[in-house]
PDB file of C-alpha atoms in Angstrom:
ATOM      1  CA  THR A   1     -24.236 -12.708  20.048  1.00 52.00           C
ATOM      2  CA  ILE A   2     -25.824 -14.289  23.377  1.00 53.00           C
ATOM      3  CA  ASP A   3     -24.448 -11.982  25.639  1.00 57.00           C
ATOM      4  CA  SER A   4     -26.277  -9.436  23.984  1.00 58.00           C
ATOM      5  CA  ILE A   5     -29.424 -11.245  24.090  1.00 54.00           C
ATOM      6  CA  VAL A   6     -28.902 -11.035  27.733  1.00 52.00           C
ATOM      7  CA  GLN A   7     -28.104  -7.662  28.270  1.00 56.00           C
ATOM      8  CA  THR A   8     -31.382  -6.634  26.025  1.00 56.00           C
ATOM      9  CA  LEU A   9     -33.210  -9.056  28.361  1.00 52.00           C
ATOM     10  CA  SER A  10     -32.027  -7.310  31.388  1.00 54.00           C
ATOM     11  CA  TYR A  11     -32.649  -3.872  30.519  1.00 54.00           C
ATOM     12  CA  ASP A  12     -36.524  -4.958  29.226  1.00 54.00           C
ATOM     13  CA  VAL A  13     -37.521  -6.614  32.751  1.00 52.00           C
ATOM     14  CA  GLY A  14     -34.866  -4.233  34.706  1.00 53.00           C
ATOM     15  CA  TYR A  15     -33.241  -6.898  36.850  1.00 53.00           C
ATOM     16  CA  GLU A  16     -29.901  -8.586  36.151  1.00 55.00           C
ATOM     17  CA  CYS A  17     -30.036 -11.838  33.924  1.00 53.00           C
ATOM     18  CA  PHE A  18     -27.174 -14.538  33.560  1.00 53.00           C
ATOM     19  CA  VAL A  19     -26.691 -17.426  31.317  1.00 52.00           C
ATOM     20  CA  SER A  20     -26.367 -21.029  32.490  1.00 51.00           C
ATOM     21  CA  THR A  21     -26.231 -22.473  29.387  1.00 51.00           C
ATOM     22  CA  SER A  22     -24.186 -22.173  26.245  1.00 56.00           C
ATOM     23  CA  ILE A  23     -24.729 -23.485  22.361  1.00 58.00           C
ATOM     24  CA  SER A  24     -21.601 -25.321  20.923  1.00 59.00           C
ATOM     25  CA  GLY A  25     -20.996 -28.372  18.958  1.00 57.00           C
ATOM     26  CA  SER A  26     -19.812 -29.270  15.234  1.00 55.00           C
ATOM     27  CA  ASN A  27     -22.876 -30.048  13.330  1.00 60.00           C
ATOM     28  CA  PHE A  28     -24.213 -26.631  12.698  1.00 58.00           C
ATOM     29  CA  THR A  29     -23.868 -25.508   8.658  1.00 64.00           C
ATOM     30  CA  ALA A  30     -24.383 -22.765   6.859  1.00 64.00           C
ATOM     31  CA  GLY A  31     -27.300 -20.616   7.300  1.00 66.00           C
ATOM     32  CA  THR A  32     -29.216 -18.411  10.130  1.00 69.00           C
ATOM     33  CA  TYR A  33     -30.330 -19.154  13.277  1.00 64.00           C
ATOM     34  CA  SER A  34     -32.629 -17.867  14.981  1.00 66.00           C
ATOM     35  CA  ILE A  35     -31.608 -17.701  19.038  1.00 63.00           C
ATOM     36  CA  SER A  36     -34.573 -17.026  21.994  1.00 63.00           C
ATOM     37  CA  VAL A  37     -34.216 -16.478  25.231  1.00 60.00           C
ATOM     38  CA  ALA A  38     -36.588 -16.800  27.988  1.00 62.00           C
ATOM     39  CA  GLY A  39     -36.837 -15.178  31.634  1.00 62.00           C
ATOM     40  CA  ALA A  40     -37.703 -17.310  34.897  1.00 64.00           C
ATOM     41  CA  ASP A  41     -37.969 -16.387  38.436  1.00 62.00           C
ATOM     42  CA  ALA A  42     -35.975 -18.108  40.914  1.00 64.00           C
ATOM     43  CA  ALA A  43     -38.505 -20.462  41.809  1.00 69.00           C
ATOM     44  CA  GLY A  44     -38.165 -21.524  38.034  1.00 67.00           C
ATOM     45  CA  ASN A  45     -41.444 -20.178  37.181  1.00 69.00           C
ATOM     46  CA  SER A  46     -41.030 -19.444  33.483  1.00 68.00           C
ATOM     47  CA  MET A  47     -42.456 -16.491  31.046  1.00 62.00           C
ATOM     48  CA  PRO A  48     -44.815 -18.140  28.614  1.00 60.00           C
ATOM     49  CA  THR A  49     -43.152 -16.594  25.973  1.00 60.00           C
ATOM     50  CA  PRO A  50     -39.608 -16.153  24.725  1.00 54.00           C
ATOM     51  CA  ASP A  51     -38.416 -11.776  26.265  1.00 53.00           C
ATOM     52  CA  THR A  52     -36.005 -11.897  23.299  1.00 57.00           C
ATOM     53  CA  SER A  53     -34.636 -13.397  20.552  1.00 58.00           C
ATOM     54  CA  ALA A  54     -31.737 -12.380  17.637  1.00 60.00           C
ATOM     55  CA  SER A  55     -30.488 -14.100  14.384  1.00 63.00           C
ATOM     56  CA  ILE A  56     -26.962 -15.300  13.700  1.00 62.00           C
ATOM     57  CA  GLU A  57     -25.364 -16.348  10.577  1.00 64.00           C
ATOM     58  CA  ILE A  58     -22.776 -19.436  10.763  1.00 64.00           C
ATOM     59  CA  PHE A  59     -20.116 -19.463   7.611  1.00 65.00           C
ATOM     60  CA  SER A  60     -18.269 -22.205   6.877  1.00 77.00           C
ATOM     61  CA  GLU A  61     -14.800 -22.323   6.407  1.00 86.00           C
ATOM     62  CA  TYR A  62     -12.906 -23.899   3.315  1.00 91.00           C
ATOM     63  CA  SER A  63      -9.073 -23.993   2.732  1.00 94.00           C
ATOM     64  CA  THR A  64      -6.995 -25.055  -0.282  1.00 95.00           C
ATOM     65  CA  THR A  65      -4.045 -24.914  -1.683  1.00 96.00           C
ATOM     66  CA  LEU A  66      -2.752 -23.820  -6.111  1.00 97.00           C
ATOM     67  CA  TYR A  67       0.435 -24.004  -7.456  1.00 96.00           C
ATOM     68  CA  SER A  68       1.427 -21.591  -9.879  1.00 96.00           C
ATOM     69  CA  GLU A  69      -0.513 -21.372 -12.975  1.00 94.00           C
ATOM     70  CA  THR A  70       2.259 -19.361 -15.153  1.00 96.00           C
ATOM     71  CA  ASP A  71       5.193 -17.945 -14.454  1.00 97.00           C
ATOM     72  CA  THR A  72       8.462 -16.482 -16.430  1.00 97.00           C
ATOM     73  CA  ARG A  73      11.443 -14.358 -15.522  1.00 97.00           C
ATOM     74  CA  THR A  74      13.055 -11.133 -17.353  1.00 97.00           C
ATOM     75  CA  SER A  75      16.310 -10.220 -17.348  1.00 96.00           C
ATOM     76  CA  GLU A  76      17.562  -6.372 -17.679  1.00 96.00           C
ATOM     77  CA  GLU A  77      20.756  -8.023 -19.137  1.00 93.00           C
ATOM     78  CA  LYS A  78      18.744  -9.681 -22.459  1.00 96.00           C
ATOM     79  CA  PRO A  79      15.713  -6.927 -22.384  1.00 97.00           C
ATOM     80  CA  THR A  80      14.620  -9.167 -25.647  1.00 98.00           C
ATOM     81  CA  THR A  81      14.882 -12.727 -24.363  1.00 97.00           C
ATOM     82  CA  ASN A  82      11.494 -14.481 -23.065  1.00 97.00           C
ATOM     83  CA  TYR A  83      12.494 -17.089 -20.822  1.00 96.00           C
ATOM     84  CA  ASP A  84       9.049 -18.852 -20.442  1.00 95.00           C
ATOM     85  CA  GLY A  85       9.518 -22.591 -19.743  1.00 92.00           C
ATOM     86  CA  ALA A  86      12.868 -22.576 -18.057  1.00 92.00           C
ATOM     87  CA  GLU A  87      13.133 -24.263 -14.636  1.00 90.00           C
ATOM     88  CA  HIS A  88      14.085 -21.450 -12.532  1.00 92.00           C
ATOM     89  CA  LEU A  89      13.207 -17.916 -11.556  1.00 95.00           C
ATOM     90  CA  TYR A  90      14.647 -14.991 -10.395  1.00 91.00           C
ATOM     91  CA  ILE A  91      15.439 -11.817  -8.787  1.00 93.00           C
ATOM     92  CA  GLY A  92      17.532  -9.492  -7.615  1.00 89.00           C
ATOM     93  CA  ALA A  93      20.933  -7.984  -9.659  1.00 87.00           C
ATOM     94  CA  SER A  94      24.465  -8.457 -10.986  1.00 81.00           C
ATOM     95  CA  SER A  95      26.687  -6.258 -12.658  1.00 79.00           C
ATOM     96  CA  SER A  96      24.720  -6.102 -15.847  1.00 84.00           C
ATOM     97  CA  GLY A  97      21.355  -5.164 -14.652  1.00 89.00           C
ATOM     98  CA  ARG A  98      18.170  -6.871 -12.996  1.00 93.00           C
ATOM     99  CA  GLY A  99      16.010  -9.890 -12.950  1.00 94.00           C
ATOM    100  CA  ARG A 100      12.311 -10.003 -11.785  1.00 97.00           C
ATOM    101  CA  THR A 101       9.737 -12.662 -11.623  1.00 98.00           C
ATOM    102  CA  TYR A 102       6.510 -12.852 -12.860  1.00 98.00           C
ATOM    103  CA  ILE A 103       3.637 -15.208 -11.290  1.00 98.00           C
ATOM    104  CA  SER A 104      -0.061 -16.103 -11.688  1.00 98.00           C
ATOM    105  CA  PHE A 105      -2.684 -18.255 -10.128  1.00 97.00           C
ATOM    106  CA  ASP A 106      -6.453 -19.563 -11.489  1.00 96.00           C
ATOM    107  CA  VAL A 107      -8.449 -18.358  -8.646  1.00 95.00           C
ATOM    108  CA  SER A 108     -11.410 -18.180 -10.838  1.00 93.00           C
ATOM    109  CA  THR A 109     -13.277 -20.581  -9.401  1.00 92.00           C
ATOM    110  CA  PHE A 110     -13.300 -18.366  -6.152  1.00 94.00           C
ATOM    111  CA  GLU A 111     -14.542 -15.510  -7.501  1.00 93.00           C
ATOM    112  CA  GLY A 112     -16.918 -14.015  -5.072  1.00 93.00           C
ATOM    113  CA  ARG A 113     -15.805 -16.064  -1.841  1.00 94.00           C
ATOM    114  CA  GLU A 114     -14.466 -14.073   1.294  1.00 95.00           C
ATOM    115  CA  ILE A 115     -10.756 -14.548   1.967  1.00 96.00           C
ATOM    116  CA  GLN A 116      -9.937 -15.309   5.377  1.00 95.00           C
ATOM    117  CA  SER A 117      -5.884 -15.939   5.212  1.00 97.00           C
ATOM    118  CA  ALA A 118      -3.505 -16.591   1.913  1.00 97.00           C
ATOM    119  CA  THR A 119       0.228 -17.194   1.885  1.00 98.00           C
ATOM    120  CA  LEU A 120       2.988 -17.422  -0.897  1.00 98.00           C
ATOM    121  CA  THR A 121       5.141 -19.712  -0.377  1.00 97.00           C
ATOM    122  CA  VAL A 122       8.250 -19.896  -3.007  1.00 95.00           C
ATOM    123  CA  TYR A 123      11.587 -21.844  -2.748  1.00 92.00           C
ATOM    124  CA  ALA A 124      14.747 -20.527  -3.235  1.00 88.00           C
ATOM    125  CA  MET A 125      17.134 -23.165  -5.332  1.00 83.00           C
ATOM    126  CA  SER A 126      20.310 -21.371  -4.733  1.00 71.00           C
ATOM    127  CA  GLY A 127      22.396 -17.508  -4.645  1.00 63.00           C
ATOM    128  CA  THR A 128      25.009 -16.231  -6.297  1.00 65.00           C
ATOM    129  CA  CYS A 129      27.199 -13.040  -5.257  1.00 61.00           C
ATOM    130  CA  HIS A 130      28.695 -11.371  -8.301  1.00 57.00           C
ATOM    131  CA  SER A 131      31.396  -9.952  -6.309  1.00 54.00           C
ATOM    132  CA  SER A 132      35.172  -9.913  -7.439  1.00 50.00           C
ATOM    133  CA  PHE A 133      36.527 -12.030  -4.954  1.00 45.00           C
ATOM    134  CA  ASN A 134      35.314 -15.215  -6.339  1.00 43.00           C
ATOM    135  CA  ASN A 135      31.656 -15.539  -5.182  1.00 47.00           C
ATOM    136  CA  THR A 136      32.322 -15.074  -1.422  1.00 49.00           C
ATOM    137  CA  ASP A 137      31.673 -11.365  -0.279  1.00 49.00           C
ATOM    138  CA  CYS A 138      27.896 -12.093   0.463  1.00 56.00           C
ATOM    139  CA  SER A 139      27.579 -11.888   3.684  1.00 55.00           C
ATOM    140  CA  HIS A 140      24.477  -9.579   3.489  1.00 63.00           C
ATOM    141  CA  ASP A 141      20.572 -10.772   2.446  1.00 78.00           C
ATOM    142  CA  LEU A 142      19.011 -10.263   0.061  1.00 85.00           C
ATOM    143  CA  GLY A 143      15.436  -8.416   0.494  1.00 90.00           C
ATOM    144  CA  ALA A 144      12.153  -9.679  -1.505  1.00 94.00           C
ATOM    145  CA  GLU A 145       8.551  -8.060  -2.108  1.00 97.00           C
ATOM    146  CA  VAL A 146       5.240  -8.743  -3.411  1.00 98.00           C
ATOM    147  CA  TYR A 147       3.412  -6.418  -5.224  1.00 98.00           C
ATOM    148  CA  GLU A 148      -0.116  -6.474  -7.637  1.00 98.00           C
ATOM    149  CA  ILE A 149       0.121  -6.407 -11.000  1.00 98.00           C
ATOM    150  CA  LEU A 150      -2.030  -3.988 -12.846  1.00 98.00           C
ATOM    151  CA  THR A 151      -1.979  -5.326 -16.599  1.00 97.00           C
ATOM    152  CA  ASP A 152      -2.416  -8.606 -18.472  1.00 96.00           C
ATOM    153  CA  TRP A 153       0.731 -10.227 -19.414  1.00 97.00           C
ATOM    154  CA  ASP A 154       1.139 -13.575 -21.504  1.00 97.00           C
ATOM    155  CA  ALA A 155       4.700 -16.003 -20.393  1.00 96.00           C
ATOM    156  CA  THR A 156       5.309 -17.156 -23.902  1.00 96.00           C
ATOM    157  CA  ALA A 157       6.161 -13.884 -25.158  1.00 97.00           C
ATOM    158  CA  LEU A 158       7.019 -11.622 -21.889  1.00 98.00           C
ATOM    159  CA  THR A 159      10.584  -9.681 -21.914  1.00 98.00           C
ATOM    160  CA  TRP A 160      12.196  -6.883 -19.537  1.00 98.00           C
ATOM    161  CA  ASN A 161      11.165  -4.606 -22.197  1.00 97.00           C
ATOM    162  CA  THR A 162       7.288  -5.718 -22.827  1.00 97.00           C
ATOM    163  CA  ALA A 163       7.282  -6.211 -19.015  1.00 96.00           C
ATOM    164  CA  SER A 164       3.639  -5.315 -17.402  1.00 95.00           C
ATOM    165  CA  SER A 165       2.814  -2.636 -15.075  1.00 96.00           C
ATOM    166  CA  TYR A 166       2.630  -2.973 -11.389  1.00 97.00           C
ATOM    167  CA  ASP A 167       1.508  -0.672  -8.585  1.00 97.00           C
ATOM    168  CA  ASP A 168       4.817   0.351  -7.266  1.00 95.00           C
ATOM    169  CA  THR A 169       3.466   2.443  -4.299  1.00 95.00           C
ATOM    170  CA  THR A 170       1.773  -0.436  -2.193  1.00 96.00           C
ATOM    171  CA  VAL A 171       4.458  -3.502  -1.344  1.00 97.00           C
ATOM    172  CA  ILE A 172       1.726  -6.265  -0.569  1.00 98.00           C
ATOM    173  CA  ASP A 173       4.294  -8.261   1.843  1.00 98.00           C
ATOM    174  CA  ASN A 174       8.102  -8.970   2.185  1.00 97.00           C
ATOM    175  CA  THR A 175      10.753 -11.212   3.460  1.00 94.00           C
ATOM    176  CA  THR A 176      14.381 -11.462   3.649  1.00 89.00           C
ATOM    177  CA  ILE A 177      15.830 -14.261   1.856  1.00 85.00           C
ATOM    178  CA  ASN A 178      18.584 -16.005   4.363  1.00 74.00           C
ATOM    179  CA  GLU A 179      22.615 -15.738   2.971  1.00 54.00           C
ATOM    180  CA  ALA A 180      21.736 -15.392  -0.708  1.00 50.00           C
ATOM    181  CA  TYR A 181      24.938 -17.180  -1.965  1.00 48.00           C
ATOM    182  CA  GLY A 182      24.581 -21.178  -1.719  1.00 51.00           C
ATOM    183  CA  GLY A 183      21.573 -20.625  -0.135  1.00 54.00           C
ATOM    184  CA  GLY A 184      17.956 -22.562   0.178  1.00 68.00           C
ATOM    185  CA  GLY A 185      14.532 -23.441   1.628  1.00 84.00           C
ATOM    186  CA  SER A 186      11.319 -21.855   1.705  1.00 90.00           C
ATOM    187  CA  TYR A 187       9.989 -18.082   2.342  1.00 93.00           C
ATOM    188  CA  THR A 188       6.612 -17.044   2.534  1.00 96.00           C
ATOM    189  CA  PHE A 189       4.480 -13.397   2.242  1.00 98.00           C
ATOM    190  CA  ASN A 190       1.057 -12.440   3.475  1.00 98.00           C
ATOM    191  CA  VAL A 191      -0.862 -12.279  -0.009  1.00 98.00           C
ATOM    192  CA  THR A 192      -4.527 -11.989   1.430  1.00 98.00           C
ATOM    193  CA  SER A 193      -5.366  -8.584  -0.092  1.00 97.00           C
ATOM    194  CA  LEU A 194      -3.925  -9.342  -2.979  1.00 98.00           C
ATOM    195  CA  VAL A 195      -6.205 -12.588  -3.287  1.00 98.00           C
ATOM    196  CA  GLN A 196      -9.024 -10.970  -2.069  1.00 97.00           C
ATOM    197  CA  THR A 197      -8.474  -8.788  -4.963  1.00 97.00           C
ATOM    198  CA  TRP A 198      -8.468 -11.570  -7.395  1.00 97.00           C
ATOM    199  CA  ALA A 199     -11.511 -13.315  -5.713  1.00 97.00           C
ATOM    200  CA  ASP A 200     -13.438  -9.886  -6.719  1.00 97.00           C
ATOM    201  CA  GLY A 201     -12.394 -10.347  -9.906  1.00 95.00           C
ATOM    202  CA  THR A 202      -9.626  -8.714 -10.734  1.00 97.00           C
ATOM    203  CA  ASN A 203      -6.247 -11.103 -11.413  1.00 97.00           C
ATOM    204  CA  TYR A 204      -3.000 -10.240 -13.260  1.00 98.00           C
ATOM    205  CA  GLY A 205      -1.297 -11.976 -11.122  1.00 98.00           C
ATOM    206  CA  LEU A 206       2.100 -10.799  -8.286  1.00 98.00           C
ATOM    207  CA  LEU A 207       5.711  -9.383  -9.105  1.00 98.00           C
ATOM    208  CA  LEU A 208       8.146 -10.760  -7.119  1.00 97.00           C
ATOM    209  CA  LYS A 209      11.392  -8.732  -7.026  1.00 96.00           C
ATOM    210  CA  ALA A 210      14.048  -7.593  -4.563  1.00 93.00           C
ATOM    211  CA  ASP A 211      13.691  -4.117  -2.961  1.00 93.00           C
ATOM    212  CA  SER A 212      15.590  -1.196  -3.950  1.00 90.00           C
ATOM    213  CA  THR A 213      18.821  -2.059  -1.873  1.00 85.00           C
ATOM    214  CA  GLY A 214      18.482  -5.981  -3.619  1.00 84.00           C
ATOM    215  CA  GLU A 215      17.880  -4.254  -7.221  1.00 88.00           C
ATOM    216  CA  SER A 216      20.844  -2.158  -7.134  1.00 80.00           C
ATOM    217  CA  THR A 217      24.094  -3.486  -9.087  1.00 65.00           C
ATOM    218  CA  SER A 218      26.275  -2.541  -6.923  1.00 64.00           C
ATOM    219  CA  SER A 219      24.243  -4.969  -4.664  1.00 61.00           C
ATOM    220  CA  GLN A 220      25.263  -7.808  -7.317  1.00 70.00           C
ATOM    221  CA  VAL A 221      23.129 -10.347  -5.395  1.00 77.00           C
ATOM    222  CA  ASP A 222      20.625 -12.519  -6.668  1.00 81.00           C
ATOM    223  CA  VAL A 223      18.567 -15.502  -5.532  1.00 86.00           C
ATOM    224  CA  THR A 224      17.095 -18.476  -8.208  1.00 87.00           C
ATOM    225  CA  LEU A 225      13.485 -19.675  -7.384  1.00 92.00           C
ATOM    226  CA  GLY A 226      11.643 -22.813  -8.208  1.00 93.00           C
ATOM    227  CA  ALA A 227       9.483 -22.432 -11.872  1.00 95.00           C
ATOM    228  CA  SER A 228       5.819 -24.231 -12.260  1.00 94.00           C
ATOM    229  CA  GLU A 229       8.614 -26.796 -14.301  1.00 93.00           C
ATOM    230  CA  SER A 230      10.307 -27.266 -11.584  1.00 92.00           C
ATOM    231  CA  SER A 231      10.156 -29.975  -8.739  1.00 90.00           C
ATOM    232  CA  SER A 232       9.554 -27.096  -6.368  1.00 92.00           C
ATOM    233  CA  PRO A 233       7.013 -23.846  -7.887  1.00 96.00           C
ATOM    234  CA  ALA A 234       5.210 -21.051  -6.260  1.00 97.00           C
ATOM    235  CA  ARG A 235       2.054 -22.473  -3.616  1.00 97.00           C
ATOM    236  CA  LEU A 236      -0.645 -20.598  -2.754  1.00 98.00           C
ATOM    237  CA  ASP A 237      -2.409 -21.916   0.254  1.00 97.00           C
ATOM    238  CA  PHE A 238      -5.482 -19.735   1.473  1.00 95.00           C
ATOM    239  CA  THR A 239      -8.968 -20.190   3.381  1.00 95.00           C
ATOM    240  CA  TYR A 240     -12.349 -18.313   2.303  1.00 95.00           C
ATOM    241  CA  ARG A 241     -15.730 -19.000   2.920  1.00 92.00           C
TER     242      ARG A 241
END
C-alpha cells in the first residue's frame, strides 16, 4: 500500500520518489487507518500539505481448536444398526461391506467470520486386513477422503440405510493412512473451504470414508478412528478473522 501511494506521488509531481521510512509495529488494532505521504526536495523543504493519501484496513486474526461435537459410523454389513456412543469410528471395507464415519463440529459462534485456514485431524487407533492369510496380507495403505454432508442427521438414529446425502462430486481433501494393518497415529486434512461454508451458515458436518479402492470389498482393509467418546476425538484447528 505504501509503495502504491509513492508511485501515485511520483506520477503527480513528475519525478521519481522514494520512501525513506516504513510503518511497522505490533500495537495496531483492527480498524481503518489513513496514511498520508508528503513530498520534499533535496534540501529538505517539504510541501505544506500531503500530496496524496490512502486508507488501509487492518484485520485481527485468531486461532482456535474445536473437538467433534457429534460423530457416529455406519456399517453396510449391519445396515440398520446405529453406533452412537461407540468409542471408535470406522472407514474402509471387509468382505461383508463398507463402513463410513460422520462428524460434526459446532462453529455457530464463528458464523460470519472469514476462515483463513482449517485443518481436520483424526486419530487412527488401529487397522485390520480381512484377508485369507490371517491378516498378514496388508502391504497396501488406505486412502481416506473428506466430503461435505448436504442434509441434517441425528447421530442417535443414523444407520447405513438412513444415511444423509453428501456431495460426492467434490473431494474436500484426501490423505493416505499408512500401513493400516496394525497402524496408528494422526492424519490431517485441509478443510478450509468446508469450514468457510459452515461459517457462512450451512453446516451439516462432514463425511469421512475410504476412496473407491479402499471401499472395494476385495480390498478388505479398514481403520478404526477415535470417536468423541474416546481420548482421541477428531480435532478442528482453524484461524479466522
